[in-house]
CSV table of C-alpha atoms in Angstrom, one decimal:
chain,number,residue,atom,x,y,z
T,1332,MET,CA,-22.1,2.2,-1.7
T,1333,SER,CA,-19.5,-0.6,-1.7
T,1334,ARG,CA,-16.4,1.3,-2.7
T,1335,ARG,CA,-15.0,4.4,-1.1
T,1336,TYR,CA,-12.3,5.1,-3.7
T,1337,ASP,CA,-11.6,4.2,-7.3
T,1338,HIS,CA,-7.8,4.2,-7.5
T,1339,ILE,CA,-4.5,5.5,-6.2
T,1340,ASP,CA,-1.8,6.9,-8.5
T,1341,LEU,CA,1.4,6.9,-6.6
T,1342,ARG,CA,4.6,8.7,-7.9
T,1343,VAL,CA,8.1,7.6,-7.4
T,1344,PRO,CA,11.4,9.0,-8.7
T,1345,LYS,CA,12.4,5.7,-10.3
T,1346,LEU,CA,9.9,2.9,-11.0
T,1347,ALA,CA,12.6,0.3,-11.2
T,1348,ASP,CA,13.6,1.1,-7.5
T,1349,VAL,CA,10.1,0.1,-6.2
T,1350,THR,CA,8.8,-2.5,-8.6
T,1351,ALA,CA,10.0,-5.6,-6.7
T,1352,PHE,CA,8.6,-4.0,-3.5
T,1353,TYR,CA,5.1,-3.4,-4.9
T,1354,GLU,CA,5.0,-6.7,-6.7
T,1355,GLN,CA,5.1,-8.4,-3.3
T,1356,LEU,CA,3.1,-5.9,-1.3
T,1357,LEU,CA,0.1,-5.2,-3.5
T,1358,PRO,CA,-1.1,-8.8,-3.9
T,1359,ALA,CA,-0.8,-9.2,-0.1
T,1360,LEU,CA,-3.1,-6.3,0.3
T,1361,GLY,CA,-5.6,-7.8,-2.1
T,1362,PHE,CA,-4.6,-6.2,-5.3
T,1363,THR,CA,-4.0,-9.4,-7.0
T,1364,ARG,CA,-4.6,-8.8,-10.7
T,1365,ASP,CA,-1.6,-7.6,-12.5
T,1366,ALA,CA,-2.9,-4.9,-15.0
T,1367,ARG,CA,0.2,-3.1,-16.1
T,1368,VAL,CA,0.1,-0.5,-18.7
T,1369,GLU,CA,2.9,1.3,-20.5
T,1370,GLY,CA,4.9,3.3,-17.9
T,1371,TRP,CA,2.9,2.0,-14.9
T,1372,LEU,CA,3.1,-0.8,-12.3
T,1373,GLN,CA,-0.6,-1.3,-11.7
T,1374,PHE,CA,-2.5,-4.0,-9.7
T,1375,GLU,CA,-6.3,-4.3,-9.3
T,1376,ALA,CA,-8.5,-6.0,-6.8
T,1377,ALA,CA,-9.9,-9.1,-8.6
T,1378,ASP,CA,-13.4,-8.6,-7.2
T,1379,GLY,CA,-15.0,-7.8,-10.6
T,1380,ASP,CA,-14.8,-6.2,-14.0
T,1381,VAL,CA,-14.6,-2.7,-12.6
T,1382,THR,CA,-12.7,-2.4,-9.4
T,1383,GLU,CA,-10.3,-0.3,-7.4
T,1384,PHE,CA,-6.6,-0.3,-8.3
T,1385,PHE,CA,-3.2,0.9,-7.2
T,1386,GLY,CA,-0.9,2.2,-9.8
T,1387,VAL,CA,2.7,3.4,-9.4
T,1388,THR,CA,4.4,5.5,-12.1
T,1389,GLU,CA,7.7,7.3,-12.4
T,1390,SER,CA,8.1,11.0,-11.9
T,1391,PRO,CA,11.7,11.9,-11.8
T,1392,THR,CA,11.3,15.0,-9.7
T,1393,HIS,CA,9.0,13.4,-7.1
T,1394,VAL,CA,9.9,13.9,-3.5
T,1395,PRO,CA,8.1,12.0,-0.7
T,1396,ASN,CA,6.3,14.1,1.7
T,1397,GLU,CA,4.2,13.7,4.8
T,1398,ASN,CA,1.2,12.1,3.0
T,1399,ARG,CA,0.4,8.5,4.1
T,1400,ILE,CA,-1.7,5.8,2.4
T,1401,ALA,CA,-3.3,3.6,4.9
T,1402,PHE,CA,-4.8,0.2,4.0
T,1403,TRP,CA,-7.4,-1.5,6.1
T,1404,ALA,CA,-6.9,-5.1,7.4
T,1405,GLU,CA,-9.6,-7.4,8.6
T,1406,SER,CA,-7.7,-8.4,11.8
T,1407,GLN,CA,-4.7,-7.8,13.8
T,1408,ALA,CA,-3.3,-11.1,12.5
T,1409,GLU,CA,-3.7,-9.7,8.9
T,1410,VAL,CA,-1.7,-6.6,9.9
T,1411,ASP,CA,1.0,-8.8,11.2
T,1412,ARG,CA,1.0,-10.9,8.1
T,1413,ILE,CA,1.3,-7.8,5.8
T,1414,ALA,CA,3.9,-6.4,8.0
T,1415,GLN,CA,6.0,-9.5,7.4
T,1416,VAL,CA,5.5,-9.2,3.6
T,1417,ALA,CA,6.5,-5.5,3.7
T,1418,THR,CA,9.6,-6.2,5.7
T,1419,HIS,CA,10.7,-9.1,3.4
T,1420,ALA,CA,9.9,-6.8,0.3
T,1421,GLY,CA,12.3,-4.0,1.6
T,1422,ALA,CA,10.1,-1.6,3.6
T,1423,GLN,CA,12.0,1.0,5.5
T,1424,ASN,CA,11.4,2.9,8.7
T,1425,ILE,CA,9.1,0.2,10.0
T,1426,GLU,CA,7.1,1.2,13.2
T,1427,GLY,CA,5.0,-1.7,14.7
T,1428,PRO,CA,3.0,-3.6,14.2
T,1429,MET,CA,1.5,-2.7,17.6
T,1430,PRO,CA,-1.7,-1.2,19.3
T,1431,TYR,CA,-1.5,2.6,19.1
T,1432,GLU,CA,-4.6,3.3,20.9
T,1433,PRO,CA,-7.6,1.2,22.1
T,1434,GLY,CA,-9.1,-0.6,19.2
T,1435,TYR,CA,-6.4,0.6,16.7
T,1436,TYR,CA,-3.6,-1.8,15.7
T,1437,ALA,CA,-1.2,-0.8,12.8
T,1438,VAL,CA,2.1,-1.0,11.2
T,1439,PHE,CA,3.7,2.1,9.5
T,1440,PHE,CA,6.5,2.0,7.0
T,1441,ASP,CA,8.0,3.6,3.9
T,1442,ASP,CA,8.4,2.2,0.5
T,1443,PRO,CA,12.0,2.1,-0.9
T,1444,CYS,CA,11.6,5.7,-2.3
T,1445,GLY,CA,10.3,7.1,1.0
T,1446,ASN,CA,6.5,7.1,0.3
T,1447,ARG,CA,4.6,6.5,3.6
T,1448,LEU,CA,2.3,3.6,4.0
T,1449,GLU,CA,0.3,2.0,6.8
T,1450,VAL,CA,-1.7,-1.1,7.4
T,1451,CYS,CA,-4.3,-0.9,10.2
T,1452,HIS,CA,-7.1,-2.7,11.8
T,1453,ARG,CA,-9.7,-1.0,13.9
T,1454,GLY,CA,-11.9,-2.8,16.2
T,1455,VAL,CA,-13.9,-2.4,19.3
T,1456,ALA,CA,-11.8,-0.9,22.1
């Protein structure tokens, strides 16, 4: 099994408030193929014809909660690079990047609507 999930559908109160943020963040995370459909900001991994994707759509009553979406990075340097992209894109409540426990290096942040995200690398402690 080469894939562990198919897609993420994220809700935000107002799509216009996060469009620029995700247009910068998702390609940095490897979702490089812009595959928008009506009412959605959607980027796919460009690995093949059928691949995982990350979609964002508007749900006016959406309220961010304690859920977090964590993305895996191949190295600590990759976590650092994506943290810079997220910061430049307008991430909020940034924590890290830093080691949180032996073998676990991460950055935590919120999108402009308050949805919680993380980029982490796990290695040998």
